[in-house]
CSV table of C-alpha atoms and ligand atoms in Angstrom, one decimal:
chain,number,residue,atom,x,y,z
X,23,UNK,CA,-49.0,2.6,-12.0
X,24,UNK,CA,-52.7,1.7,-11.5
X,25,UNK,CA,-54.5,3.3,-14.2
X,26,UNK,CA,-54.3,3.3,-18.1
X,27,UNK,CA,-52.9,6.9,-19.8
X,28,UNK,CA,-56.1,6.8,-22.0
X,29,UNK,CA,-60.0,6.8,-21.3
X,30,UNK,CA,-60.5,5.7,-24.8
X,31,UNK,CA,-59.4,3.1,-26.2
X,32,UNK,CA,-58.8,3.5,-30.1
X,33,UNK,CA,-55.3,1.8,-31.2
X,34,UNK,CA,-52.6,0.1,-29.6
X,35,UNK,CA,-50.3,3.1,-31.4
X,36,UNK,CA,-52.1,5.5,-29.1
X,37,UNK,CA,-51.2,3.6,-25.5
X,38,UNK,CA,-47.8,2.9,-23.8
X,39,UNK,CA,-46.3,-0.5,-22.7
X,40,UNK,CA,-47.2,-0.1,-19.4
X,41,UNK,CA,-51.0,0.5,-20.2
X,42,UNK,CA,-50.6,-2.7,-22.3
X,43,UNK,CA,-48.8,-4.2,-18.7
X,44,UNK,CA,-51.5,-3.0,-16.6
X,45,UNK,CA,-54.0,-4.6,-19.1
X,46,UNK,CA,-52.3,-8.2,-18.8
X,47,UNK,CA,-52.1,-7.9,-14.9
X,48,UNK,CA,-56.0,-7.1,-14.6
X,49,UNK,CA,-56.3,-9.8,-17.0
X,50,UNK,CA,-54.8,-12.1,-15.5
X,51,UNK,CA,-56.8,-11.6,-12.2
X,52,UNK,CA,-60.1,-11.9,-14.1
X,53,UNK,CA,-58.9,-15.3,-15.8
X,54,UNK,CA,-59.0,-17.0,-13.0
X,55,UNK,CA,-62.1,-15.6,-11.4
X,56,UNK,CA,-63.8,-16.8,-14.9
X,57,UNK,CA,-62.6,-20.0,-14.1
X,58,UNK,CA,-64.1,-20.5,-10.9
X,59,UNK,CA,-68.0,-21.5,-10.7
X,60,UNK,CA,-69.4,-17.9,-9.5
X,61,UNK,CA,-68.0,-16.1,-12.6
X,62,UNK,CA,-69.3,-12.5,-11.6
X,63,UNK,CA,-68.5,-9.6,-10.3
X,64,UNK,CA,-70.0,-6.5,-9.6
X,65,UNK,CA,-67.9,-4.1,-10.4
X,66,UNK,CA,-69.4,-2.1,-13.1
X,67,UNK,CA,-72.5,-2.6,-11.7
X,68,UNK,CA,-73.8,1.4,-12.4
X,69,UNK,CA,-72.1,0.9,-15.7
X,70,UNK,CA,-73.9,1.1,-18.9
X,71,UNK,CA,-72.4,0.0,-22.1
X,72,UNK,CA,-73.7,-0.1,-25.7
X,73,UNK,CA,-72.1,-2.8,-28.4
X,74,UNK,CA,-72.6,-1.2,-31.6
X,75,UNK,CA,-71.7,-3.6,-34.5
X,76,UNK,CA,-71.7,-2.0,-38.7
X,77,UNK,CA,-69.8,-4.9,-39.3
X,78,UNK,CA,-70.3,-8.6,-38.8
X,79,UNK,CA,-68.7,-10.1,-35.7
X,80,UNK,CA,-68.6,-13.3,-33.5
X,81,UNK,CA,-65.9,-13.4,-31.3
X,82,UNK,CA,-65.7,-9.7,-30.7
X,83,UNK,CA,-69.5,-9.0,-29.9
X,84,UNK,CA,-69.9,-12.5,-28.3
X,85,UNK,CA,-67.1,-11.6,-25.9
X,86,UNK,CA,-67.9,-7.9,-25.0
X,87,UNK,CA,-71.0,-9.1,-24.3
X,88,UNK,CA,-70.0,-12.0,-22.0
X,89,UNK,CA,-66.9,-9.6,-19.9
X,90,UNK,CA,-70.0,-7.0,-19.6
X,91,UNK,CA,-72.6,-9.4,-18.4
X,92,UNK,CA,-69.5,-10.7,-15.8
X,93,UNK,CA,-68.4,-7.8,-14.8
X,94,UNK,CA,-72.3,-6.9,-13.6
X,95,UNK,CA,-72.7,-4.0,-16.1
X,96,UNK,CA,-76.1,-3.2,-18.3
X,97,UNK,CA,-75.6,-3.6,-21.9
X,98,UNK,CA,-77.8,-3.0,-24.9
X,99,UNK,CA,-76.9,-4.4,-28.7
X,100,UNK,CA,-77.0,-2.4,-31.8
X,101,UNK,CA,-76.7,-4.0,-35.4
X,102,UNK,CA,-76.3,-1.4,-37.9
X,103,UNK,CA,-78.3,-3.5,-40.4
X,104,UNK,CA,-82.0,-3.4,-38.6
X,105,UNK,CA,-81.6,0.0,-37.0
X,106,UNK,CA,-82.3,3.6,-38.1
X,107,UNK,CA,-79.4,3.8,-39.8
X,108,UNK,CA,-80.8,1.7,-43.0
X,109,UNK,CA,-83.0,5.2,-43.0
X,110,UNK,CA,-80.0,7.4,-43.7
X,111,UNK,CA,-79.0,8.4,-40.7
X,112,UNK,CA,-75.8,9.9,-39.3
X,113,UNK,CA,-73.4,7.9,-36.7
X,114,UNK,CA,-73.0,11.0,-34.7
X,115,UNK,CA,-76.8,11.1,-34.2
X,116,UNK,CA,-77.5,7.5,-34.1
X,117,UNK,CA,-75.0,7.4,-31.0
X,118,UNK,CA,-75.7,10.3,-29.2
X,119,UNK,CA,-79.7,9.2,-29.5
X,120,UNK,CA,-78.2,6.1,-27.8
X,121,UNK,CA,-76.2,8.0,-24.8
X,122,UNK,CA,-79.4,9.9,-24.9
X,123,UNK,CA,-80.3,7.0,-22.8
X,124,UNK,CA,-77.8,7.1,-20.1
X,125,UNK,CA,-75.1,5.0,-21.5
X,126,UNK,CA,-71.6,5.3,-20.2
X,127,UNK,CA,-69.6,3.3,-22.9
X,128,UNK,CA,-69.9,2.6,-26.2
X,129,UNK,CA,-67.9,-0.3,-27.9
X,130,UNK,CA,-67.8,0.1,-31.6
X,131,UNK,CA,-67.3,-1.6,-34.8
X,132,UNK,CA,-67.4,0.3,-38.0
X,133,UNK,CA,-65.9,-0.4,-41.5
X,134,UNK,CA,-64.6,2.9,-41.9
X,135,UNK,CA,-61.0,3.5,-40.5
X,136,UNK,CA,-60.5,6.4,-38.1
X,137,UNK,CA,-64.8,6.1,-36.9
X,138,UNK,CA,-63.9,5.7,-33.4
X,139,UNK,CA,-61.6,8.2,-33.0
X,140,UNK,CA,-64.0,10.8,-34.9
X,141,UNK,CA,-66.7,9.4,-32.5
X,142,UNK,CA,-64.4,9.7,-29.4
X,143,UNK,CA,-63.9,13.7,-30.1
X,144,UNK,CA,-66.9,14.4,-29.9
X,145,UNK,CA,-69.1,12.1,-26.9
X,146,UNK,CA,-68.9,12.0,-23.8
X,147,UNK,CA,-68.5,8.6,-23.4
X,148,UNK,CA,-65.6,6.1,-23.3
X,149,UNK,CA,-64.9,4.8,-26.6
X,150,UNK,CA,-63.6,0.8,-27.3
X,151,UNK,CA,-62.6,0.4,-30.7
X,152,UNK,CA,-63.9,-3.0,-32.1
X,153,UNK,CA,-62.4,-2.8,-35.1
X,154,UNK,CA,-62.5,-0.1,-37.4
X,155,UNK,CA,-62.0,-0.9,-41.2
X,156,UNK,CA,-58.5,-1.4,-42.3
X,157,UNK,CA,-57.2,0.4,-39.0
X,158,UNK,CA,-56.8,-1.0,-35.8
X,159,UNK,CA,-58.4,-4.0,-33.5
X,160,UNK,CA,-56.9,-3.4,-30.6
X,161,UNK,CA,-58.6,-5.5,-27.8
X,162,UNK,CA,-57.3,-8.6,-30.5
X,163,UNK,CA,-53.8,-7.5,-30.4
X,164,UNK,CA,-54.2,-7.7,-26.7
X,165,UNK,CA,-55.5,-10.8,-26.3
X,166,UNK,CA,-53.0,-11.9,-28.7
X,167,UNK,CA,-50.1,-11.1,-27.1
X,168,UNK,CA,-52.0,-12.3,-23.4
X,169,UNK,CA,-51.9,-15.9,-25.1
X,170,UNK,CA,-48.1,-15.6,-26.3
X,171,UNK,CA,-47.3,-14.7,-23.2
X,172,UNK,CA,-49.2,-17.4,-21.5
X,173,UNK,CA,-47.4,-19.9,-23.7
X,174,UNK,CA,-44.0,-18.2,-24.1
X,175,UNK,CA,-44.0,-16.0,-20.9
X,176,UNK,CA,-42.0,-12.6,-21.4
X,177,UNK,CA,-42.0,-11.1,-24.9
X,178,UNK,CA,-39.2,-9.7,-25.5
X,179,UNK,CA,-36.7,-11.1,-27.8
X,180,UNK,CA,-39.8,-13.4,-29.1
X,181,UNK,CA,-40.1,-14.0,-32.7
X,182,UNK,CA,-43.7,-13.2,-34.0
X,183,UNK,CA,-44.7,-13.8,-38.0
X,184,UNK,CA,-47.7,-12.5,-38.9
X,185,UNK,CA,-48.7,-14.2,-42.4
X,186,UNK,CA,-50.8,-13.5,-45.0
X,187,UNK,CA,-53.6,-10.8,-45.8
X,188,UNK,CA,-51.4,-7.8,-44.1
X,189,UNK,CA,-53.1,-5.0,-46.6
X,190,UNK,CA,-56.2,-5.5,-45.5
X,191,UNK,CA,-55.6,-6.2,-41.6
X,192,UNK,CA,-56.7,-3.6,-38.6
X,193,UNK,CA,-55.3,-7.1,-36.7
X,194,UNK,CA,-51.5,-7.0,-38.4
X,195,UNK,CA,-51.3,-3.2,-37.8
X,196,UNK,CA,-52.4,-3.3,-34.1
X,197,UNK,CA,-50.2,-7.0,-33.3
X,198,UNK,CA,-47.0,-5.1,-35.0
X,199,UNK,CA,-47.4,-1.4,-32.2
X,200,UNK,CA,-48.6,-3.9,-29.6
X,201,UNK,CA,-45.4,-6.9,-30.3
X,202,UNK,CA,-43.4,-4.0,-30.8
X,203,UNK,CA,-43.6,-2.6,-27.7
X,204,UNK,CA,-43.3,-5.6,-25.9
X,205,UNK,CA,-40.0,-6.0,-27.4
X,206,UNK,CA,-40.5,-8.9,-29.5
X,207,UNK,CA,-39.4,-9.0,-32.9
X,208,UNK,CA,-42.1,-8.9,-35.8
X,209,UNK,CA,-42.3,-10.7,-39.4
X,210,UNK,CA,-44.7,-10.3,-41.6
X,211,UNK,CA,-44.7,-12.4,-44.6
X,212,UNK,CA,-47.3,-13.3,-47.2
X,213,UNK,CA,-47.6,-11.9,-51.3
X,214,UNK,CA,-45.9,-8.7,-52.4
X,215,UNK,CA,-49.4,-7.7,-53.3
X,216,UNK,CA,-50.5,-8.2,-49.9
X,217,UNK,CA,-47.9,-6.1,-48.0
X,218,UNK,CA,-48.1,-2.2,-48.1
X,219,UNK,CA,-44.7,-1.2,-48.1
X,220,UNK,CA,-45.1,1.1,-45.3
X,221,UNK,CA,-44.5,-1.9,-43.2
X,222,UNK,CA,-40.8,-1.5,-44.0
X,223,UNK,CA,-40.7,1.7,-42.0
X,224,UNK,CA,-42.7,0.3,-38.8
X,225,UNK,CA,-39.5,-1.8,-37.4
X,226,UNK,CA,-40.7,-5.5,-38.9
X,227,UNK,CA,-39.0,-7.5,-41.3
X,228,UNK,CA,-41.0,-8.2,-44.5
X,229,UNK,CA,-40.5,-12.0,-46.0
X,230,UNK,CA,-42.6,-12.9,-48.8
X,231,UNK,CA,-40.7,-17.1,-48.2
X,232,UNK,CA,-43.2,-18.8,-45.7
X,233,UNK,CA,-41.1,-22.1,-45.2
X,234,UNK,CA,-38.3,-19.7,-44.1
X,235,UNK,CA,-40.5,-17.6,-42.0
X,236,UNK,CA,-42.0,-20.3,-40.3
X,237,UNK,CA,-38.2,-21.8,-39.4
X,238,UNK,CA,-37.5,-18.1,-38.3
X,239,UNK,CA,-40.3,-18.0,-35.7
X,240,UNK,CA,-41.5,-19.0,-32.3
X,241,UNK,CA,-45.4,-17.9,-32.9
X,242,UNK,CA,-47.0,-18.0,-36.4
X,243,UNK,CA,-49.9,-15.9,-36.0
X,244,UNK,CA,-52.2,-16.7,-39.8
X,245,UNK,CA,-54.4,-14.4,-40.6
X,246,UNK,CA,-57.6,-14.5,-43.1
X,247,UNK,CA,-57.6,-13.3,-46.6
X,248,UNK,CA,-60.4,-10.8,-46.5
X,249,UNK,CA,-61.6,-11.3,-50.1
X,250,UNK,CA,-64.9,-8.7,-49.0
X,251,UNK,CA,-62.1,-5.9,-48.6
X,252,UNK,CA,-60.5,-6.5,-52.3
X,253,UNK,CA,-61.7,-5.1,-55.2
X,254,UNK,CA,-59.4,-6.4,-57.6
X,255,UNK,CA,-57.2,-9.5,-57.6
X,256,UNK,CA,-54.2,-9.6,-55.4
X,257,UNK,CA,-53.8,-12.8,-56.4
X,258,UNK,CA,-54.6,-15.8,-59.0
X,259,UNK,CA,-56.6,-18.0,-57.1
X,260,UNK,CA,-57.5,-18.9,-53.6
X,261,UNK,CA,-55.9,-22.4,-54.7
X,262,UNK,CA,-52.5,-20.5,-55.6
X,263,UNK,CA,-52.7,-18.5,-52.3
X,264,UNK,CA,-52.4,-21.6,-50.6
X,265,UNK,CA,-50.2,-23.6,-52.0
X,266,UNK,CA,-47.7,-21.2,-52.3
X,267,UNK,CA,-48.8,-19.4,-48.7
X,268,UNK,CA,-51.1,-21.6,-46.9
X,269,UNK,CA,-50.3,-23.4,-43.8
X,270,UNK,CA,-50.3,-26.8,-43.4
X,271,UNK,CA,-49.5,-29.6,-40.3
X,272,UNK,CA,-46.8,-31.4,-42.4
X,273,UNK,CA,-44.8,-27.7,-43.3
X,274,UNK,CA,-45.0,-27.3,-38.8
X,275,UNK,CA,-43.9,-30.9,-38.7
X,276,UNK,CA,-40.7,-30.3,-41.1
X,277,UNK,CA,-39.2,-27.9,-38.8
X,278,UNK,CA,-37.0,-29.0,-36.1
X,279,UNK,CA,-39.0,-27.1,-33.7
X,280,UNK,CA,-42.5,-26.8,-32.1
X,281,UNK,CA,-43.6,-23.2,-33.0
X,282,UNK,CA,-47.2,-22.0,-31.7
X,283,UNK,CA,-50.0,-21.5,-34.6
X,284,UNK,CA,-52.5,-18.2,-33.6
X,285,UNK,CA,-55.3,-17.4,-35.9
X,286,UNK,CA,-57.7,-14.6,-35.0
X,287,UNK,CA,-60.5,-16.0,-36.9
X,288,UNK,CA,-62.7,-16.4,-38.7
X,289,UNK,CA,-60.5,-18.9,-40.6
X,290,UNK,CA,-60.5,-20.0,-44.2
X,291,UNK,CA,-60.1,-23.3,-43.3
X,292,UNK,CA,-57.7,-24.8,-46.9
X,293,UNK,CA,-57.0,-21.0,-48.0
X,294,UNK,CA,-54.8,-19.6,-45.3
X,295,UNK,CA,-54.3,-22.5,-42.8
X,296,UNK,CA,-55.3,-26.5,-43.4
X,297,UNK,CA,-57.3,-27.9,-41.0
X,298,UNK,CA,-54.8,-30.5,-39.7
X,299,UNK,CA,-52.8,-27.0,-39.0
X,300,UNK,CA,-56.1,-25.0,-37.3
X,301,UNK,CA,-56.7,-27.9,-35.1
X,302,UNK,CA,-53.3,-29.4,-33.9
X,303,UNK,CA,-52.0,-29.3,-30.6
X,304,UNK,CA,-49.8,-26.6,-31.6
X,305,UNK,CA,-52.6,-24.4,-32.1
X,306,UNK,CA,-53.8,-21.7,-29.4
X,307,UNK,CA,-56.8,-21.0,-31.8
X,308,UNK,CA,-59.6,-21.4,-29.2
X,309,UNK,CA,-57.1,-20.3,-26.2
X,310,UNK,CA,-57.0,-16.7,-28.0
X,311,UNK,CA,-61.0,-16.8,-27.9
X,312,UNK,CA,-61.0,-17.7,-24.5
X,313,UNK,CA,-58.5,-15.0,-22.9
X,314,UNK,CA,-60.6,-12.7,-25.3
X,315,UNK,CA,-63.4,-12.3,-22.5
X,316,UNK,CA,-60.4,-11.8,-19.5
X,317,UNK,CA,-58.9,-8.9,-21.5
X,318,UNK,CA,-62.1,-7.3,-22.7
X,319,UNK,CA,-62.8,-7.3,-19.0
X,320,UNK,CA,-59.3,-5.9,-17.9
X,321,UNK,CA,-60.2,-2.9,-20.7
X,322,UNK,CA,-63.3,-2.3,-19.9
X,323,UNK,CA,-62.5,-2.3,-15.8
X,324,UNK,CA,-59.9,-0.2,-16.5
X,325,UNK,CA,-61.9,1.9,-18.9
X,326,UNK,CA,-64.6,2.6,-16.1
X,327,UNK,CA,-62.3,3.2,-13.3
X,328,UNK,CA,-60.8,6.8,-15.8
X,329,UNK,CA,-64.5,7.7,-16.1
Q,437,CP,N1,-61.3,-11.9,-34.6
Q,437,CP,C1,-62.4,-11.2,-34.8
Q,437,CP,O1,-62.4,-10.0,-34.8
Q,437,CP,O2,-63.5,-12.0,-35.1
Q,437,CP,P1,-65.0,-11.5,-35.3
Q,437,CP,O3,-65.0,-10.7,-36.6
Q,437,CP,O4,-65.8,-12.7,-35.4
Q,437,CP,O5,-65.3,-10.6,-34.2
C-alpha cells in the first residue's frame, strides 16, 4: 500500500494501522534527509498550506511550519487572536475567505472538539487536525508512537502508561486508538477525578497507583494537568497532585528497570513530572519534538499526494 485511506486527517480513530505504517515509513525517510545539511525538498512545491491556530501552540505550529517550509510548500499563519475573527466572525467564512486565496491545505487548531471534522465536510481542502479541544491530536499520537518505536522498535506487546490529566486530553484519547492499534497494551493512571470512565470500554486498563504503574510499564508517557480546561477542582492542590501523582527521578531509579519517560509538553515542571525526571537520560522529551517535524512531513506528503 502506498497511499493513506483518508484525505483528511481528523483522528487517529478514523485511520487504519496500515495508514499509521505508511506514516512511520515516510517518516522515517524524511528523518534522515532532515539530518543531512541540504534539509529540502521540493515536493510540495505547488502546495499551499494555511496554519490556523484559536489555540496557543509551540511545538505544533513551530513544527508544521518547519516540515512545510522543508518540504518546499507556501504557507501563510493565522492566529485567531489578531484576525477578523475578534470581529465576530464565523469559522466557516474566515476559512473559506482564506482558500479564497488558493490554498490547498489547511492545518487547524481549535478549542472546540469536533471543529475539524465540521470544517472538513464542508471545504475543499485537505484538513490536518492540530488539536481540537478535548478530542483528538493526532499528528502527536504519531510522533509519539514514531519515538517508542525508535527506542523500543515494534509495538506490539509494549506496555504504554499514560499518566495524569486523562479528562482533559485530545493527546490520551488519540495515544490510546493509535497504541491500540499497534498492538501495545495501554495504562492510563492518574486521579479518579481525572479519568472519564468511558476509558474502561476503550480496551486500556485504568490504575489510579502510579508506583505500580510505573513498575508495570516499558514507556511512561506524563502528560500536563490542563488547569485552563477545569472549571472546578479535580483535585486539592497542585502540591497534592504531585506528591501523590507526580513523577520524580528517584521513583524511575526505585524500579529495577530502565523505563522510557515521554512528555508531550508543555510540562509543569514539579506538578506532573520533577525536573530531575523531565531532563534524565531516560527522557525522550526533546526526541518526540524532534521526530515531530519528520512525521508532520510524512502527513502532510501523504496528504498532498490524495489531493
Ligand atoms: N504538544 C503540543 O501540542 O504542544 P503545543 O501546545 O506547544 O503545540
Amino acid at each position: 500500500m502506498s497511499s493513506l485511506s483518508t484525505r483528511h486527517l481528523i483522528g487517529i480513530k478514523n485511520i487504519t494501522e496500515a495508514d499509521i505504517q505508511l506514516i512511520f515509513e515516510t517518516a522515517d525517510n524524511f528523518k534522515e534527509l532532515i539530518n543531512r545539511p541540504i534539509k529540502k525538498v521540493p515536493s510540495l512545491r505547488d502546495i499551499t498550506v494555511a496554519n490556523i491556530f484559536f489555540e496557543s501552540s509551540t511545538r505544533t505550529r513551530v513544527s508544521f511550519e518547519l516540515a512545510e517550509k522543508r518540504l518546499s510548500a507556501d504557507t501563510v499563519n493565522f492566529a485567531a487572536s489578531s484576525s477578523s475573527v475578534s470581529k465576530g466572525e464565523t469559522l466557516l467564512d474566515t476559512v473559506n475567505n482564506i482558500l479564497a486565496m488558493k490554498v490547498d491545505m489547511v492545518v487547524m487548531r481549535h478549542p472546540a472538539p469536533g471543529a475539524c471534522v465540521y470544517l472538513a465536510d464542508r471545504i475543499p481542502a485537505n484538513v490536518v487536525n492540530a488539536g481540537d479541544g478535548t478530542h483528538e491530536h493526532p499528528t502527536q499520537a504519531l510522533l509519539d508512537a514514531f519515538s517508542i518505536r525508535e527506542q523500543l522498535g515494534d509495538l506490539a506487546g509494549k506496555k504504554i502508561a499514560i499518566i495524569g490529566d486523562i479528562l482533559h486530553s485530545r493527546v490520551a484519547l488519540s495515544n490510546v486508538f493509535c497504541l491500540l492499534k499497534l498492538g501495545a497494551k495501554v495504562r492510563v493512571c492518574g486521579p479518579p477525578t481525572l479519568i472519564p470512565k468511558y476509558y474502561g470500554d476503550l480496551g486500556v486498563e485504568v490504575s489510579h497507583d502510579i508506583m505500580d504503574t510505573l513498575r508495570w510499564c516499558d514507556v511512561a508517557n506524563v502528560l500536563r494537568i490542563q488547569l485552563e480546561r477545569q472549571d472546578i477542582k479535580y483535585f486539592p492542590s497542585l502540591r497534592e497532585y504531585h506528591q501523590y501523582y507526580g513523577v520524580t527521578k528517584s521513583m524511575l531509579e526505585s524500579l529495577d528497570k530502565e523505563i522510557v519517560v515521554m512528555h508531550p509538553g508543555p510540562i509543569n515542571r514539579g506538578v506532573e513530572i520533577s525536573s530531575d525526571a523531565a531532563d534524565s537520560k531516560q527522557s525522550i522529551i526533546l526526541q518526540q519534538v524532534e521526530n515531530g517535524v519528520a512525521v508532520r512531513m510524512a502527513v502532510l506528503y501523504l496528504l498532498a499526494s490524495k489531493g
